[in-house]
Short mmCIF file of C-alpha atoms and ligand atoms in Angstrom, two decimals:
data_model
loop_
_atom_site.label_atom_id
_atom_site.label_comp_id
_atom_site.label_asym_id
_atom_site.label_seq_id
_atom_site.Cartn_x
_atom_site.Cartn_y
_atom_site.Cartn_z
CA MET A 222 0.00 0.00 0.00
CA ASP A 223 1.54 3.35 -0.94
CA ASN A 224 1.48 6.32 1.42
CA THR A 225 -1.02 8.35 -0.56
CA ASP A 226 -3.56 5.57 -1.00
CA TYR A 227 -6.20 7.15 1.24
CA VAL A 228 -8.88 4.76 0.11
CA GLY A 229 -6.74 1.73 0.99
CA PHE A 230 -5.81 3.34 4.29
CA THR A 231 -9.42 4.03 5.30
CA PHE A 232 -10.45 0.47 4.36
CA PHE A 233 -7.67 -0.83 6.62
CA VAL A 234 -8.41 1.45 9.57
CA GLY A 235 -12.14 0.94 9.09
CA CYS A 236 -11.69 -2.81 9.34
CA MET A 237 -9.72 -2.51 12.59
CA ALA A 238 -12.13 0.02 14.10
CA MET A 239 -15.16 -2.14 13.30
CA MET A 240 -13.48 -5.20 14.84
CA ALA A 241 -12.53 -3.34 18.01
CA ALA A 242 -16.02 -1.87 18.31
CA SER A 243 -17.59 -5.33 17.92
CA VAL A 244 -15.48 -6.76 20.75
CA PHE A 245 -16.42 -3.78 22.92
CA PHE A 246 -20.18 -4.11 22.28
CA PHE A 247 -20.23 -7.88 22.76
CA PHE A 248 -18.31 -7.73 26.04
CA SER A 249 -20.51 -4.89 27.28
CA MET A 250 -23.53 -7.17 27.06
CA ASN A 251 -22.52 -8.77 30.35
CA MET A 252 -22.52 -5.46 32.16
CA VAL A 253 -26.03 -4.25 31.39
CA GLU A 254 -29.57 -5.06 32.43
CA GLY A 255 -31.35 -7.84 30.55
CA LYS A 256 -33.67 -5.55 28.59
CA TRP A 257 -30.71 -3.89 26.80
CA LYS A 258 -28.76 -7.03 25.92
CA THR A 259 -30.43 -7.51 22.54
CA SER A 260 -29.78 -3.88 21.57
CA LEU A 261 -26.09 -4.27 22.36
CA LEU A 262 -25.97 -7.59 20.52
CA VAL A 263 -27.39 -5.86 17.45
CA SER A 264 -24.82 -3.03 17.82
CA GLY A 265 -22.04 -5.62 17.82
CA LEU A 266 -23.52 -7.46 14.83
CA ILE A 267 -23.65 -4.21 12.83
CA THR A 268 -19.95 -3.53 13.37
CA LEU A 269 -18.99 -7.21 12.97
CA ILE A 270 -20.77 -7.50 9.61
CA ALA A 271 -19.02 -4.28 8.56
CA ALA A 272 -15.62 -5.57 9.78
CA VAL A 273 -15.93 -8.68 7.59
CA HIS A 274 -17.01 -6.64 4.56
CA TYR A 275 -14.18 -4.16 5.16
CA TYR A 276 -11.75 -7.06 5.17
CA TYR A 277 -12.95 -8.07 1.69
CA MET A 278 -13.28 -4.51 0.43
CA ARG A 279 -9.71 -3.73 1.52
CA ASP A 280 -8.49 -6.75 -0.45
CA TYR A 281 -10.59 -5.92 -3.49
CA TRP A 282 -9.34 -2.35 -3.55
CA ALA A 283 -5.72 -3.45 -3.09
CA ALA A 284 -6.03 -5.85 -6.03
CA THR A 285 -8.00 -3.67 -8.48
CA GLU A 286 -8.07 -0.03 -7.27
CA ASP A 287 -11.74 -0.18 -8.16
CA SER A 288 -14.62 0.63 -5.82
CA PRO A 289 -15.93 -2.57 -4.23
CA THR A 290 -19.51 -1.52 -4.99
CA PHE A 291 -20.99 -4.98 -4.67
CA PHE A 292 -19.50 -5.70 -1.21
CA ARG A 293 -20.40 -2.17 -0.15
CA TYR A 294 -24.07 -2.59 -0.92
CA VAL A 295 -24.25 -6.11 0.51
CA ASP A 296 -22.83 -4.67 3.75
CA TRP A 297 -25.40 -1.84 3.74
CA ILE A 298 -28.38 -4.04 2.90
CA LEU A 299 -27.53 -6.12 6.00
CA THR A 300 -26.49 -3.39 8.43
CA VAL A 301 -28.97 -0.58 7.66
CA PRO A 302 -32.01 -2.77 8.48
CA LEU A 303 -30.25 -3.71 11.74
CA MET A 304 -29.97 0.00 12.50
CA CYS A 305 -33.76 0.18 11.99
CA VAL A 306 -34.04 -2.68 14.49
CA GLU A 307 -32.24 -0.49 17.06
CA PHE A 308 -35.03 2.11 16.81
CA TYR A 309 -37.64 -0.60 17.20
CA LEU A 310 -35.93 -2.20 20.21
CA ILE A 311 -35.59 1.00 22.23
CA LEU A 312 -39.20 1.99 21.45
CA LYS A 313 -40.70 -1.43 22.16
CA ALA A 314 -41.39 -0.61 25.80
CA ALA A 315 -43.48 2.37 24.61
CA GLY A 316 -45.50 0.05 22.36
CA ALA A 317 -43.63 -0.02 19.03
CA LYS A 318 -45.25 -2.47 16.63
CA VAL A 319 -43.42 -4.75 14.20
CA ASN A 320 -45.28 -2.88 11.47
CA LEU A 321 -43.17 0.22 12.17
CA LEU A 322 -40.03 -1.89 11.89
CA TRP A 323 -41.14 -3.25 8.51
CA LYS A 324 -41.83 0.26 7.20
CA LEU A 325 -38.33 1.34 8.18
CA ILE A 326 -36.76 -1.78 6.67
CA ALA A 327 -38.77 -1.48 3.44
CA ALA A 328 -37.80 2.18 3.06
CA SER A 329 -34.12 1.39 3.64
CA ALA A 330 -34.30 -1.44 1.08
CA VAL A 331 -35.76 0.98 -1.49
CA MET A 332 -33.09 3.56 -0.60
CA LEU A 333 -30.26 1.07 -1.10
CA VAL A 334 -31.55 -0.84 -4.14
CA THR A 335 -32.20 2.40 -6.06
CA GLY A 336 -28.77 3.67 -4.96
CA TYR A 337 -27.18 0.47 -6.28
CA PHE A 338 -28.98 0.86 -9.61
CA GLY A 339 -27.60 4.39 -9.96
CA GLU A 340 -24.09 3.46 -8.92
CA ALA A 341 -23.62 0.09 -10.56
CA VAL A 342 -26.29 -0.62 -13.19
CA TYR A 343 -27.73 2.54 -14.81
CA ARG A 344 -24.91 5.00 -14.24
CA ASP A 345 -26.10 7.35 -16.98
CA ALA A 346 -29.23 7.89 -14.95
CA ALA A 347 -27.44 8.17 -11.59
CA ALA A 348 -29.15 11.49 -10.82
CA MET A 349 -32.62 10.01 -11.19
CA TRP A 350 -31.88 6.88 -9.14
CA GLY A 351 -30.18 9.03 -6.53
CA LEU A 352 -33.33 11.13 -6.30
CA PHE A 353 -35.52 8.03 -5.74
CA SER A 354 -33.07 6.88 -3.11
CA GLY A 355 -33.18 10.30 -1.46
CA LEU A 356 -36.99 10.19 -1.26
CA ALA A 357 -36.85 6.87 0.61
CA TYR A 358 -34.21 8.37 2.88
CA PHE A 359 -36.47 11.33 3.69
CA TYR A 360 -39.34 8.96 4.43
CA ILE A 361 -37.12 7.28 7.06
CA VAL A 362 -36.25 10.71 8.50
CA TYR A 363 -39.96 11.56 8.56
CA LEU A 364 -40.93 8.33 10.37
CA ILE A 365 -38.31 8.68 13.10
CA MET A 366 -38.39 12.45 13.62
CA PHE A 367 -42.03 13.40 13.02
CA GLY A 368 -44.10 10.24 12.48
CA GLU A 369 -44.90 7.12 14.46
CA ALA A 370 -41.47 6.60 15.98
CA LYS A 371 -41.39 10.15 17.27
CA ALA A 372 -44.80 9.73 18.92
CA LEU A 373 -43.53 6.60 20.69
CA ALA A 374 -40.32 8.33 21.76
CA ASP A 375 -42.39 11.09 23.36
CA LYS A 376 -44.07 8.48 25.57
CA SER A 377 -40.73 6.90 26.60
CA SER A 378 -38.42 7.30 29.59
CA ALA A 379 -35.96 10.20 29.65
CA GLY A 380 -33.05 7.91 28.76
CA VAL A 381 -34.83 6.45 25.73
CA GLN A 382 -35.87 9.94 24.60
CA THR A 383 -32.26 11.10 24.66
CA ALA A 384 -31.08 7.99 22.82
CA HIS A 385 -33.83 8.35 20.22
CA LYS A 386 -32.93 11.99 19.64
CA LEU A 387 -29.25 11.10 19.20
CA LEU A 388 -30.00 8.24 16.80
CA CYS A 389 -32.21 10.64 14.79
CA ARG A 390 -29.31 13.05 14.59
CA PHE A 391 -27.07 10.30 13.23
CA VAL A 392 -29.65 9.54 10.55
CA LEU A 393 -30.25 13.19 9.65
CA ILE A 394 -26.62 14.32 9.65
CA GLY A 395 -24.47 11.18 9.63
CA TRP A 396 -26.43 9.40 6.88
CA ALA A 397 -26.40 12.57 4.76
CA ILE A 398 -22.68 11.92 4.24
CA TYR A 399 -23.55 9.07 1.82
CA PRO A 400 -25.34 11.05 -0.90
CA ILE A 401 -22.29 13.34 -1.00
CA GLY A 402 -20.06 10.32 -1.67
CA TYR A 403 -22.54 9.07 -4.26
CA MET A 404 -22.55 12.42 -6.09
CA ILE A 405 -18.76 12.50 -6.14
CA GLY A 406 -18.59 8.91 -7.40
CA THR A 407 -21.28 9.11 -10.08
CA GLY A 408 -20.85 12.75 -11.20
CA GLU A 409 -19.65 11.98 -14.72
CA GLY A 410 -22.15 13.55 -17.13
CA GLN A 411 -24.61 14.53 -14.37
CA TRP A 412 -25.65 18.02 -13.26
CA TYR A 413 -23.47 17.65 -10.17
CA SER A 414 -20.31 16.76 -12.09
CA PHE A 415 -18.62 19.84 -10.56
CA LEU A 416 -18.14 17.77 -7.38
CA GLN A 417 -15.87 15.27 -9.08
CA GLY A 418 -12.34 15.09 -7.79
CA ALA A 419 -13.27 16.73 -4.50
CA LEU A 420 -12.14 13.68 -2.45
CA GLU A 421 -12.84 10.07 -3.26
CA MET A 422 -16.20 8.42 -2.95
CA ASP A 423 -14.86 5.46 -0.98
CA VAL A 424 -13.08 7.68 1.54
CA ILE A 425 -16.38 9.46 2.19
CA TYR A 426 -18.35 6.20 2.48
CA ASN A 427 -15.71 4.81 4.86
CA ILE A 428 -15.85 7.90 7.08
CA GLY A 429 -19.65 7.73 7.04
CA ASP A 430 -19.64 4.06 8.06
CA ALA A 431 -17.22 4.62 10.95
CA ILE A 432 -19.23 7.55 12.30
CA ASN A 433 -22.63 5.93 11.90
CA LYS A 434 -22.06 2.30 12.78
CA ILE A 435 -19.83 2.91 15.78
CA GLY A 436 -21.83 6.02 16.75
CA PHE A 437 -25.14 4.12 16.79
CA GLY A 438 -23.55 1.47 19.00
CA LEU A 439 -22.20 4.05 21.43
CA VAL A 440 -25.63 5.69 21.77
CA ILE A 441 -27.08 2.28 22.63
CA TYR A 442 -24.19 1.59 25.02
CA SER A 443 -24.74 4.82 26.95
CA LEU A 444 -28.47 4.15 27.14
CA ALA A 445 -27.78 0.64 28.43
CA VAL A 446 -25.32 1.66 31.15
CA GLY A 447 -27.43 4.72 32.10
CA LYS A 448 -30.14 4.95 34.77
CA ASP A 449 -33.12 3.63 32.76
C1 LIG B 657 -23.73 1.43 7.80
C2 LIG B 657 -24.20 1.92 6.59
C3 LIG B 657 -25.09 2.97 6.44
C4 LIG B 657 -25.66 3.70 7.63
C5 LIG B 657 -25.44 3.34 5.11
C6 LIG B 657 -26.30 4.30 4.78
C7 LIG B 657 -26.50 4.64 3.43
C8 LIG B 657 -27.28 5.67 2.98
C9 LIG B 657 -28.07 6.54 3.90
C10 LIG B 657 -27.31 5.89 1.55
C11 LIG B 657 -28.06 6.80 0.93
C12 LIG B 657 -28.09 7.15 -0.49
C13 LIG B 657 -28.89 8.25 -0.83
C14 LIG B 657 -29.75 8.95 0.17
C15 LIG B 657 -28.93 8.80 -2.22
C16 LIG B 657 -27.82 8.31 -3.10
C17 LIG B 657 -27.64 6.84 -2.97
C18 LIG B 657 -27.28 6.39 -1.55
C19 LIG B 657 -27.60 4.90 -1.51
C20 LIG B 657 -25.78 6.60 -1.34
#
């Protein structure tokens, strides 16, 4: 790996960080009350699944210097629904129904499948597929910040309310990192082509993953070790 290979470097560091975070979340399960164990287990699974994908993505990049788009989206299609599960688990005590979970998972599947089409299949129409993906993303934001999930959070304990608010912030700000990476990566021939060359798509995705996956887990961890 050469010293200016920032993509290779962030794949490597990302892999290590995801592994370390997984160990931390799994070991923390023993220290918390029973009702939070599943949430911490899910936090550890999110970072573990990412660690394994990062291991393969690092290899793929090292061998080809191409974006590992397929591994990237397989990782996301597994981990983003698990992040939806985190919302469901903390709101269950307030009466969250599985139906809410399915809405979140369906919206994230639409967001990711349309994103994959734009990035890997119909690149000429990346702007259109990105727009569809963005609409699904805003539906998720709506559900958690204004819709059903918000109503349940309002009925929850103070600790859950804080955790919910923080997770919402990760989705609103942390997840917004991804469309920036997408626009940089697919800019060729699109209205946003001026963004090209402003950093590499994979570096941005890797930063986004580290912030969001480890950040989500830490929110859950502080809820679990807190007073309620
Ligand atoms: C751990 C992985 C996470 C949290 C991945 C999240 C991915 C997104 C929020 C992706 C969103 C996209 C758009 C909103 C539009 C352009 C296409 C995507 C798929 C990059």
